[in-house]
Coordinates of C-alpha atoms in Angstrom, one line a residue:
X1 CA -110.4 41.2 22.6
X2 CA -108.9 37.8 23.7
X3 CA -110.0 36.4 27.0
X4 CA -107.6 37.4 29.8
X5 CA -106.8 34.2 30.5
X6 CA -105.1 34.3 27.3
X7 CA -102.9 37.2 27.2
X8 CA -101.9 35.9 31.0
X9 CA -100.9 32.3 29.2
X10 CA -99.0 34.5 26.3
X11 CA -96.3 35.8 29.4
X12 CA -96.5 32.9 31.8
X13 CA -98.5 33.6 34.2
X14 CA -100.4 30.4 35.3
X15 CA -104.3 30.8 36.0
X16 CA -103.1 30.0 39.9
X17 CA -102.0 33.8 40.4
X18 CA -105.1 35.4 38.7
X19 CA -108.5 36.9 40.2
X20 CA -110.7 37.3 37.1
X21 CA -113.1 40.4 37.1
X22 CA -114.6 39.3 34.0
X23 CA -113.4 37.6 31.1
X24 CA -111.2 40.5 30.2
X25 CA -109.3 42.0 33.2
X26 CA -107.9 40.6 36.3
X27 CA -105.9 41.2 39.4
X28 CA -102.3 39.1 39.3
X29 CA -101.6 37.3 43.0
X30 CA -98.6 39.1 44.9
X31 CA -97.0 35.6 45.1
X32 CA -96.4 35.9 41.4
X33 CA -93.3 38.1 42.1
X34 CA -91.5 36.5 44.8
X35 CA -92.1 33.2 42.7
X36 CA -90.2 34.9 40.3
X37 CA -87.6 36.6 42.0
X38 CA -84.9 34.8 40.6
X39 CA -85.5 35.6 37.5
X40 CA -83.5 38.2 35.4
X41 CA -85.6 41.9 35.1
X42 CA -85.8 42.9 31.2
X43 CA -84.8 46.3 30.3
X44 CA -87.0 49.7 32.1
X45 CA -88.0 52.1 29.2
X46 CA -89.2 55.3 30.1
X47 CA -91.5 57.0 27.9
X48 CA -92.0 61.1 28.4
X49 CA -93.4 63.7 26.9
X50 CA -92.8 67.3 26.0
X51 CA -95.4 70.0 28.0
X52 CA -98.7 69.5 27.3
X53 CA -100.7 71.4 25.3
X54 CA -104.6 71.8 24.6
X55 CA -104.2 69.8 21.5
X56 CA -102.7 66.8 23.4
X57 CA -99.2 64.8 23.1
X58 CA -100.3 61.3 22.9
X59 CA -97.9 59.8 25.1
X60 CA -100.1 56.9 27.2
X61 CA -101.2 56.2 23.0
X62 CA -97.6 55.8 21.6
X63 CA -96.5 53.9 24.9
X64 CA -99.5 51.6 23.9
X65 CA -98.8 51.2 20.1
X66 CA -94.8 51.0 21.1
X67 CA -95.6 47.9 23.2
X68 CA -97.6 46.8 20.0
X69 CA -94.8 47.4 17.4
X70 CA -91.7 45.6 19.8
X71 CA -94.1 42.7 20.2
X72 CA -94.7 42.9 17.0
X73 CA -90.4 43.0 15.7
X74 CA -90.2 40.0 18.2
X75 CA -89.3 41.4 21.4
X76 CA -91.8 40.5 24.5
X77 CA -92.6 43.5 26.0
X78 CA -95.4 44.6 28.6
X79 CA -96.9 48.1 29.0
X80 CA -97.2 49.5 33.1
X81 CA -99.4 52.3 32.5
X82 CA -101.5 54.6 35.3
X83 CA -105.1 54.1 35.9
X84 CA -107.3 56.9 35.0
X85 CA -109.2 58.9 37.2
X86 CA -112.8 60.0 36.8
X87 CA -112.0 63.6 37.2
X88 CA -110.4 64.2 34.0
X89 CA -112.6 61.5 32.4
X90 CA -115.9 63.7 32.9
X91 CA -113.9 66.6 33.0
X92 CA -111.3 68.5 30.3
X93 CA -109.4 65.0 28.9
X94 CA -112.5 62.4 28.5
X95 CA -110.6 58.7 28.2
X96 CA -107.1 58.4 29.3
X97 CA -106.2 54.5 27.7
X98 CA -105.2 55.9 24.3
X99 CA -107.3 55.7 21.2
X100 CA -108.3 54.3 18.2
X101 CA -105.2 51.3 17.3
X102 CA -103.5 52.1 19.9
X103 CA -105.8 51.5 22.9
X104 CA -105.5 49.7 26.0
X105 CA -109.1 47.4 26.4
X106 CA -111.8 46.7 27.6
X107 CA -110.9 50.8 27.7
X108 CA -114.7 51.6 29.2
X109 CA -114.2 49.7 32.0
X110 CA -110.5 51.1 32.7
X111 CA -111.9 54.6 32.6
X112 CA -114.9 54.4 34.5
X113 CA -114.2 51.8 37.9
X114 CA -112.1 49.0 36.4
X115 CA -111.5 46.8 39.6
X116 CA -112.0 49.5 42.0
X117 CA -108.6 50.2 43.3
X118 CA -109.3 54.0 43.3
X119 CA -112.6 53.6 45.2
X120 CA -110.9 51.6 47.3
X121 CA -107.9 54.1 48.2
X122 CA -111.1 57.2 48.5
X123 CA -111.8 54.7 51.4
X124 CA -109.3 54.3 53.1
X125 CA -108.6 58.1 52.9
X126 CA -111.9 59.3 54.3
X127 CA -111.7 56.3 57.0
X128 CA -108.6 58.1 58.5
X129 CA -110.7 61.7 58.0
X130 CA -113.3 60.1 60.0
X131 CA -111.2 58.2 62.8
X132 CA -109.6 62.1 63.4
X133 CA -112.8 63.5 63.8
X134 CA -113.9 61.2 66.1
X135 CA -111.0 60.8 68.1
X136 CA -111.7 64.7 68.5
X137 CA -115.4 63.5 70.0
X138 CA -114.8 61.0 71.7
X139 CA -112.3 63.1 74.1
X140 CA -109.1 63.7 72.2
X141 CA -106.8 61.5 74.5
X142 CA -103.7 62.6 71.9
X143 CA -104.6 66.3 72.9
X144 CA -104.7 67.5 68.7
X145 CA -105.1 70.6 67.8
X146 CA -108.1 70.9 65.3
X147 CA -106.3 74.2 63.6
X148 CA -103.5 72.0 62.7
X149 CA -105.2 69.1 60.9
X150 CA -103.5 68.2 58.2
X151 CA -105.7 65.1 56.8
X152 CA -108.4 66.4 54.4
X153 CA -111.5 64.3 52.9
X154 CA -110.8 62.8 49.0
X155 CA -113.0 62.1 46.0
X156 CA -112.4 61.1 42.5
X157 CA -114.6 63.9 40.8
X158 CA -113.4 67.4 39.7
X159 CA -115.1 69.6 42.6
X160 CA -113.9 73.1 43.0
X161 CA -116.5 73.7 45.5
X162 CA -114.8 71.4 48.2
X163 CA -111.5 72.8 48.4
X164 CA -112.2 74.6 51.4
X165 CA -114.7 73.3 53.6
X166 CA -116.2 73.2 57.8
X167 CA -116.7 70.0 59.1
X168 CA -118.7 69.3 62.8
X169 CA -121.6 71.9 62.0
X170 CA -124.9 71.1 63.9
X171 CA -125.2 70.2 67.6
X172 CA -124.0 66.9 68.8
X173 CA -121.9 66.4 65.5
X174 CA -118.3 66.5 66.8
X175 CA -115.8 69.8 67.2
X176 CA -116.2 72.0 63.9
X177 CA -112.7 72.6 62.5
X178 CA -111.9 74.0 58.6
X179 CA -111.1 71.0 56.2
X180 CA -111.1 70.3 52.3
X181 CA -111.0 67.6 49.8
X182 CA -108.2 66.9 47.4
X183 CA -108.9 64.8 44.2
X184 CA -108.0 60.7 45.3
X185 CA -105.2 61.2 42.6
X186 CA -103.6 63.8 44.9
X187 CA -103.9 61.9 48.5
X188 CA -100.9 60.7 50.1
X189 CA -102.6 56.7 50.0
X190 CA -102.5 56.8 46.8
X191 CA -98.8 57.6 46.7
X192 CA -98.3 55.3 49.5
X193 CA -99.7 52.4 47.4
X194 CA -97.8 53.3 44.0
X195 CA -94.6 53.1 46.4
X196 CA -95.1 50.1 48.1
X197 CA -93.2 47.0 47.4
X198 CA -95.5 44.4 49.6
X199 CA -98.3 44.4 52.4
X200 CA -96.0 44.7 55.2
X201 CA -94.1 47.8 53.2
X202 CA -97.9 49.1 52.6
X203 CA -98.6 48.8 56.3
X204 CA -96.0 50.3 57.3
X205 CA -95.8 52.9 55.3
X206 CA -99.7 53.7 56.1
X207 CA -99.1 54.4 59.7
X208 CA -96.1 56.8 59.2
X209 CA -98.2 59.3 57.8
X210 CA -98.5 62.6 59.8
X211 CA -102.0 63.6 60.2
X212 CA -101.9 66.4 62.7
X213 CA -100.6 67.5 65.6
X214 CA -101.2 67.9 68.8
X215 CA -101.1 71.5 71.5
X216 CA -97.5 70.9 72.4
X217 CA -96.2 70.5 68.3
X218 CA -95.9 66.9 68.4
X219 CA -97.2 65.0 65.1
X220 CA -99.8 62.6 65.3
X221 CA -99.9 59.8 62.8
X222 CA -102.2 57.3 61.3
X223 CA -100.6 54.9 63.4
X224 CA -101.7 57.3 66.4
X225 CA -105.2 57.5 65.6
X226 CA -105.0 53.6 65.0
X227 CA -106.5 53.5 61.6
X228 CA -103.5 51.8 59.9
X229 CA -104.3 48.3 59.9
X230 CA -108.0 49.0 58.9
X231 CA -106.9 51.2 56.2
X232 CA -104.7 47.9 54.9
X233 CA -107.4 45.8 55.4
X234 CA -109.2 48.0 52.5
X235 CA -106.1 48.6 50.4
X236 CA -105.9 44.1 50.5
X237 CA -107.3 43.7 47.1
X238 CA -106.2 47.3 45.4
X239 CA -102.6 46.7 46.7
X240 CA -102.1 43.7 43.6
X241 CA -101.5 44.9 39.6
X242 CA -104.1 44.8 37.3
X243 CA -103.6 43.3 34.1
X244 CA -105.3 44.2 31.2
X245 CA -104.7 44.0 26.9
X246 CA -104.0 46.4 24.0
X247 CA -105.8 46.5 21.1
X248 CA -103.8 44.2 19.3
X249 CA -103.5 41.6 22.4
X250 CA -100.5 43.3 23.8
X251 CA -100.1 42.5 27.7
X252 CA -100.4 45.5 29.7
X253 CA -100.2 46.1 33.7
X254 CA -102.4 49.5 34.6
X255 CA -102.0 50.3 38.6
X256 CA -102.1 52.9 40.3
X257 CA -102.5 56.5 39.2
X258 CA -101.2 59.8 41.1
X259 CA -101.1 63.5 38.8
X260 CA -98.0 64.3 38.2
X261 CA -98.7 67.9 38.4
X262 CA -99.8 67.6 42.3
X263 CA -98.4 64.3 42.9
X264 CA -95.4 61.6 41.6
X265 CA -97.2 60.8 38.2
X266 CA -95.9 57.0 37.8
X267 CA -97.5 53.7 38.5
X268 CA -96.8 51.4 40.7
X269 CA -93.6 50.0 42.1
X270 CA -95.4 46.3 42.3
X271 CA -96.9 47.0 38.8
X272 CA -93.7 48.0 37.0
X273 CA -91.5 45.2 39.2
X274 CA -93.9 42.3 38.1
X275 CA -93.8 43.3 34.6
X276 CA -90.1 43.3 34.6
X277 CA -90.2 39.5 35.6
X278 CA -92.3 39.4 33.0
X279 CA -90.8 40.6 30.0
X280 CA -87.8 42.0 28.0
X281 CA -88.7 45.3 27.7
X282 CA -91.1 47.2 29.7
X283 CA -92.5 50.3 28.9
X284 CA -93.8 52.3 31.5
X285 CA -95.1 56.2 31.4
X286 CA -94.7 58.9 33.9
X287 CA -97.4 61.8 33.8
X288 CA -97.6 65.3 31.9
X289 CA -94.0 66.8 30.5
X290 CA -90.6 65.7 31.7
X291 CA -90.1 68.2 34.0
X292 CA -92.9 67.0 36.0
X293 CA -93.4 63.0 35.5
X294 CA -89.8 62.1 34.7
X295 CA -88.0 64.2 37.3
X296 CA -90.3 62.8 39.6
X297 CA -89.9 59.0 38.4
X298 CA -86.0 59.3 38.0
X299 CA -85.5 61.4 41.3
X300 CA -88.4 59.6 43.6
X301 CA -89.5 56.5 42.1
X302 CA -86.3 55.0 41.1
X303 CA -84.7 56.2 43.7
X304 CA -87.2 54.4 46.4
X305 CA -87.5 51.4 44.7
X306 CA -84.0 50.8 43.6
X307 CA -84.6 50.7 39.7
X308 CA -82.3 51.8 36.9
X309 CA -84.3 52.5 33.7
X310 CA -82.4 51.9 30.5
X311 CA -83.4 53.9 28.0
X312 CA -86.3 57.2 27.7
X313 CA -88.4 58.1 25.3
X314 CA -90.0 61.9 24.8
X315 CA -92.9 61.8 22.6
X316 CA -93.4 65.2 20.8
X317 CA -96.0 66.4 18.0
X318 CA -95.9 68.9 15.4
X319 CA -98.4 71.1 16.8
X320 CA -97.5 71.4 20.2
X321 CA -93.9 72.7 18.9
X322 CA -95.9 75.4 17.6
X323 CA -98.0 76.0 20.1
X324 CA -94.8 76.5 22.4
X325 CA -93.7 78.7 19.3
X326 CA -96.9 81.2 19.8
X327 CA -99.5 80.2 17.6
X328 CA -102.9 79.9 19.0
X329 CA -104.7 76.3 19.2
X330 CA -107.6 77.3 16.2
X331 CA -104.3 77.5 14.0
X332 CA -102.4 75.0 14.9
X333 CA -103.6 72.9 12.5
X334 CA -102.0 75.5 9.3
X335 CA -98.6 74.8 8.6
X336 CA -96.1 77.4 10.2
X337 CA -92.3 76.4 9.6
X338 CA -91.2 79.6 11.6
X339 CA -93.2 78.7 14.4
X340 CA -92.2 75.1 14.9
X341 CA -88.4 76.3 14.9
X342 CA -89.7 78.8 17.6
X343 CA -91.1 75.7 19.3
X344 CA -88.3 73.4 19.0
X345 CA -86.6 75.3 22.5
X346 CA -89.0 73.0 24.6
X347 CA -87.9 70.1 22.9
X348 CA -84.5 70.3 23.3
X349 CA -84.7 71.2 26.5
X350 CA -86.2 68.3 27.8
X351 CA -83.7 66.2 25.5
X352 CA -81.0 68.3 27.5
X353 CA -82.6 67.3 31.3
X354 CA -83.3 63.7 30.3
X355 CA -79.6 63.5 29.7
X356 CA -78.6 64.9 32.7
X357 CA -80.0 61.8 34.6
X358 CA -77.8 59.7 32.4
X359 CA -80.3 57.8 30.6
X360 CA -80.2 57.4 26.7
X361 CA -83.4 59.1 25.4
X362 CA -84.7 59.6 21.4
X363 CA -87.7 61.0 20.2
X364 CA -91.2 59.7 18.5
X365 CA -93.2 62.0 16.3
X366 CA -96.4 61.4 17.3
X367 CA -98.2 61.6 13.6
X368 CA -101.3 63.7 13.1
X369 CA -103.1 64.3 9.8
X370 CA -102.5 67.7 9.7
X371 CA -98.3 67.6 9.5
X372 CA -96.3 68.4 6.9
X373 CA -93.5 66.7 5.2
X374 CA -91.3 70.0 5.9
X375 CA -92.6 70.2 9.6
X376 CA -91.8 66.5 10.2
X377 CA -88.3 66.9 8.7
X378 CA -87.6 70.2 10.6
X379 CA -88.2 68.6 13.8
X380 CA -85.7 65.3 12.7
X381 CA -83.0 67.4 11.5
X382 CA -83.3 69.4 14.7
X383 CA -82.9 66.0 16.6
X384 CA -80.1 64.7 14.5
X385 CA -78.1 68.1 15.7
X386 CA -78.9 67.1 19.3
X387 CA -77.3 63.9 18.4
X388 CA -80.4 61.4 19.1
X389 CA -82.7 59.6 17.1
X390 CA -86.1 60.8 16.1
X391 CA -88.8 58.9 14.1
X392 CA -92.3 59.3 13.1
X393 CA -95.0 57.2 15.4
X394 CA -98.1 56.2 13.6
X395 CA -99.6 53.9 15.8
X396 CA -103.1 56.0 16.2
X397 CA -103.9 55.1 12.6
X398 CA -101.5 52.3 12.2
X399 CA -100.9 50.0 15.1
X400 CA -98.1 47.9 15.7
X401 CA -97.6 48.6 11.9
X402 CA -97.4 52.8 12.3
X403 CA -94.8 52.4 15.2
X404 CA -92.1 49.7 13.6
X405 CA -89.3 51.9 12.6
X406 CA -89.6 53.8 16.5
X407 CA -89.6 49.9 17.8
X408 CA -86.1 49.1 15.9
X409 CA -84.9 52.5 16.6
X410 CA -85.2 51.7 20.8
X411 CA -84.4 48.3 20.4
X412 CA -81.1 49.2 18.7
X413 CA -80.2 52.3 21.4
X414 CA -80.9 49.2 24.4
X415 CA -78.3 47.3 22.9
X416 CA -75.7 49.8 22.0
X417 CA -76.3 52.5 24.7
X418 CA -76.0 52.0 27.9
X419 CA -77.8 53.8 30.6
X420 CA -75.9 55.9 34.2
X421 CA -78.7 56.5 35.5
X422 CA -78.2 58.8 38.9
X423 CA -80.6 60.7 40.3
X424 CA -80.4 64.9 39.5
X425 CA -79.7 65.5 43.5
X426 CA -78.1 63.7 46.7
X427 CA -80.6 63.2 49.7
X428 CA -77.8 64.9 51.9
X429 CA -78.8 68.6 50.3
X430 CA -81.3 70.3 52.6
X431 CA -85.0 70.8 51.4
X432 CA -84.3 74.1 50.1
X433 CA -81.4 73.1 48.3
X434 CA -83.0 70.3 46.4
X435 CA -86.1 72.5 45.7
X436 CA -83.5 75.0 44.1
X437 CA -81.8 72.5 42.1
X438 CA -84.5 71.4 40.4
X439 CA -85.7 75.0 39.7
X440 CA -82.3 75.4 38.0
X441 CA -81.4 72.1 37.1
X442 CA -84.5 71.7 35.5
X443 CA -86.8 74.3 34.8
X444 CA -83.7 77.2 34.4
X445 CA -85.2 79.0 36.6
X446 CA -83.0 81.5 38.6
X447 CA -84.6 80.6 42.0
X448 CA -87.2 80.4 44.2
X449 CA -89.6 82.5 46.3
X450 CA -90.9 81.4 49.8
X451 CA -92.4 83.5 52.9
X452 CA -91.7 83.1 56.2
X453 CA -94.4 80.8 57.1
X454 CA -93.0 78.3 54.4
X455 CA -89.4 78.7 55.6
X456 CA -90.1 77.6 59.1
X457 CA -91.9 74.2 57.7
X458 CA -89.0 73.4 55.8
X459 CA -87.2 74.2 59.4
X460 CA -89.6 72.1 61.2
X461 CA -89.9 69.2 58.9
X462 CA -85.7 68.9 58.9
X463 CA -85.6 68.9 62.7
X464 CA -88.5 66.1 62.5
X465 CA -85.8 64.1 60.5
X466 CA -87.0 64.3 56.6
X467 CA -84.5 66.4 55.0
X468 CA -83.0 63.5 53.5
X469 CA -86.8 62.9 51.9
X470 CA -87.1 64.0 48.1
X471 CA -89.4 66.6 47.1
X472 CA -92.0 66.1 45.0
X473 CA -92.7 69.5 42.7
X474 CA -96.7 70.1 42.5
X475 CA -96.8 73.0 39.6
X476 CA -98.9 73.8 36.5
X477 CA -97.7 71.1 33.7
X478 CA -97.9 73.9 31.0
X479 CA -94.9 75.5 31.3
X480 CA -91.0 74.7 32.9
X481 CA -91.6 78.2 35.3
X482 CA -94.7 78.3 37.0
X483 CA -96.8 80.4 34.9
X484 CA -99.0 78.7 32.7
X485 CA -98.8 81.0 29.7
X486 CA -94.8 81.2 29.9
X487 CA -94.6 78.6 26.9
X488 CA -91.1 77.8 25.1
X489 CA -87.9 77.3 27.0
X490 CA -88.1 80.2 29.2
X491 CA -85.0 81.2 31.3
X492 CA -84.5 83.5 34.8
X493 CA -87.8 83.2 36.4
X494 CA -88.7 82.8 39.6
X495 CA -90.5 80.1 41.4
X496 CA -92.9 80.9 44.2
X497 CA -93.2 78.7 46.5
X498 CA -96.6 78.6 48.5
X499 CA -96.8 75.8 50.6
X500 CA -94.8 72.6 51.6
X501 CA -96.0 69.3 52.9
X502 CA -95.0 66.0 54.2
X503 CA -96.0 63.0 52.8
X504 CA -93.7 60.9 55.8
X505 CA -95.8 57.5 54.5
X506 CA -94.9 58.5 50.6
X507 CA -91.1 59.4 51.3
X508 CA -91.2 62.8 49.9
X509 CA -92.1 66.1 50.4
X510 CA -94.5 68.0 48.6
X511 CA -93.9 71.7 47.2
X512 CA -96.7 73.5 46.1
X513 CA -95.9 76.4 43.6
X514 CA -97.9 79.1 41.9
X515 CA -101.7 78.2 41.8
X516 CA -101.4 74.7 41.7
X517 CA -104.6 73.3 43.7
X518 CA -104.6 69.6 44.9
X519 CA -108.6 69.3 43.8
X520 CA -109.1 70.6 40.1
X521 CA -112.3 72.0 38.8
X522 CA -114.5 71.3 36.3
X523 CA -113.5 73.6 32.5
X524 CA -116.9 75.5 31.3
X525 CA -118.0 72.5 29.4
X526 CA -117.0 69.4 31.1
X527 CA -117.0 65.9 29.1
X528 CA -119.5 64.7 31.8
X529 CA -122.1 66.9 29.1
X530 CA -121.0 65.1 25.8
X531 CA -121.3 61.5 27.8
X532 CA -124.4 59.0 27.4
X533 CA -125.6 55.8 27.1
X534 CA -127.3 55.7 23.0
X535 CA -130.6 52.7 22.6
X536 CA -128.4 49.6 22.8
X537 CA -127.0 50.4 26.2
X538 CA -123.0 51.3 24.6
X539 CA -121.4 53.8 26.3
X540 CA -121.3 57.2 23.5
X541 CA -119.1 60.2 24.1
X542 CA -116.2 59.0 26.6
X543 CA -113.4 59.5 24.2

């Protein structure tokens, strides 16, 4: 690894805007960006994935050895990736910063605390939790009504066991109320942050969020309870980018890190924005499959923050074609040309919605050992009828090296292609309305299913004022319906809708569909089993 200090130096960034944590990472100064604000941005590249699958799609690994192979052809470019979370790290995924030659580093330190910015937004989250509950004890001037809390506690651990829990038990211990925790990935400050252009947009973003409310139906907010400012105080340091390397030396900015399954799966607005005053390309990612991350980054982030990407990329692999084509993940590995045509619906499906946001997209085969030659050419000629580019990734093995021909591919679509980017709906369509459109826009669904209960908030919330607020879809990351095990390109389902919340901080609303949960679980053998420090004190098992 070079010292930070370095790879700082190597994009201009003066030691004046740094705070070191180490000799390898660093927080970069928000002065930095409104220094450079005259500066021209360089071009937004989106990269995307196809659903996930058990076998994983490699897209955080091919964003990383894409930044590699355009630095490597001559064109300055900067990765803005998502920090990792510990739940998934000692959970189903292990390390979440790539792998092998196409890693972001020091990658144990990125996975496991890095410079604390999710600790600090747990914080701030359970200091509001707390201020409610004793506002409650200490008289409950605002007159809230403790059945319609919304605020829950957060934690950045997999915990099943606290989705549902009551608070205020034992005498003397405040009014006892039902509450929960959601994973920190999943709580509104950690959208709030991720949103934010500056302190002041942070602060005031902070106390808009609706925490309750009181007997009458009025909402009480974090600006109510008057925890806002202290919550900023925590956020200070969080608030600025984090800057970091690839393997290779490769700049990359890693803030911020919301699901995209439960939340807006992109980093932050201050990350990706210092980046582009940074460099000519930047490559940024947006969680799980491109019906979740990238509708969610064209139609929310974008949207808020006033940026026009230029180009996508949709990262796909050989075996999770098949594994949207039926086979089972202990085959996936046997070749199965019939399969992988099956397969190919999911693909070209997400080529098809990319396109309907007006942005130019192609495609990177992410390589594994296990591909054929006739798989790798089915899925090209499949592309090259779609009428966009396609070419093999091997940056895992490879580096900058495995990933050259996918660099001159992009580089040549920035140049010739150019992007009309609009987001899928208008803010004028009611709640409903832009729930349904990206049901069918989207997923080809052929609606959606909601109760009563759910009606009326959609109701209530409009009369508040935020119908003009986009909705942010929290569903299972498997499949474009709903339903987990409804693989491929599947058409004429119908969405249930459970719940819907308001995120009034965040700018959007959140829609809860089939069994989505905002605090995952632990699978039956979690990575936390498999991790360990061996006799020289190197962490063993995290990846």
């Amino acid at each position: 690894m070079k010292p930070i200090l370095e790879v700082a130096e190597s994009i201009g960034i003066a030691e004046k805007y740094l705070e070191l944590y180490g000799r390898y990472k660093c927080k970069i100064d928000l002065s930095l960006r409104e220094d450079l604000k005259n500066r021209p941005d360089g071009k937004l590249v989106l990269v995307t994935a196809m659903n996930p699958t058990p076998a994983g799609e490699g897209k955080t690994l091919t964003t990383i050895g894409l930044a590699q192979a355009l630095n490597a052809i001559g064109e300055p470019t900067i990765a803005a990736l998502r920090e990792p979370s510990l739940g998934p790290c000692f959970g189903m995924k292990g390390g979440a910063t790539g792998s092998n030659k196409a890693q972001l580093m020091p990658s144990e330190d990125i996975n496991l605390h890095f410079t604390g910015d999710l600790h600090a937004i747990t914080s701030a989250h359970n200091l509001l939790a707390a201020m409610i509950d004793n506002h409650l004890f200490q008289g409950n001037a605002l007159q809230i009504d403790s059945n319609r809390i919304l605020w829950k506690r957060a934690m950045d651990m997999n915990d099943r066991s606290l989705r549902q829990i009551v608070v205020g038990l034992g005498e003397g211990n405040g009014g006892v109320h039902e509450s929960g925790f959601m994973i920190t990935t999943a709580s509104e400050v950690m959208a709030v942050l991720c949103l934010s252009e500056n302190r002041r947009d942070l602060r005031e973003r902070l106390g808009r969020m609706v925490v309750a409310y009181t007997m009458s139906g009025e909402a009480v907010t974090a600006e109510h309870i008057g925890a806002a400012d202290a919550m900023t105080v925590l956020l200070k340091e969080a608030l600025k980018p984090n800057l970091v390397q690839t393997a290779e030396g490769t700049p990359a900015i890693v803030h911020g890190g919301p699901f995209a399954n439960i939340a807006h799966g992109c980093s932050s607005v201050i990350g990706t924005k210092t980046a582009l005053k940074l460099a000519d390309i930047v490559l940024t990612e947006a969680g799980f499959g491109a019906d979740l991350g990238a509708e969610k980054f064209f139609d929310i982030k974008c949207r808020q923050a006033g940026l026009k990407p230029d180009a996508a990329v949709l990262v796909v692999t050989v075996k999770a074609l098949k594994y949207n084509g039926g086979v089972p993940r202990a085959e996936l590995d046997k070749p199965n040309p019939e399969a992988l045509q099956a397969g190919l619906a999911n693909m070209n499906r997400h080529v098809d919605n990319i396109r309907k946001f007006g942005v130019p997209v192609m495609v990177a085969i992410n390589h594994f050992t296990s591909d054929t030659t006739e798989e790798i050419r089915i899925v090209q000629e499949q592309c090259a009828r779609l009428g966009v580019k396609a070419e093999l990734s091997d940056v895992w093995a490879r580096g900058s090296e495995g990933g050259i021909e996918l660099a001159e591919t992009l580089r040549t679509m920035l140049r010739r292609e150019s992007s009309r980017y609009a987001p899928l709906y208008s803010e004028r369509l009611g709640i409903r309305e832009k729930i349904e459109t990206i049901v069918r826009e989207i997923y080809r669904g052929a609606g959606i299913r909601l109760n009563a209960k759910v009606e009326a908030k959609i109701q209530e919330f409009e009369r508040q004022g935020f119908g003009h607020l986009p909705v942010c879809m929290a569903k299972t990351p498997s499949s474009f319906s709903d339903q987990p095990n409804l693989l491929g390109a599947p058409e004429n389902f119908v969405v249930q809708v459970r719940d819907v919340t308001l995120s009034a901080g965040a700018g959007f609303i959140v829609v809860l569909t089939g069994n989505i949960v905002t605090m995952p679980g632990l699978p039956k053998t979690p990575a936390a089993e498999q991790i360990h420090l061996d006799e020289q004190g190197e962490i063993v098992g995290l990846f």
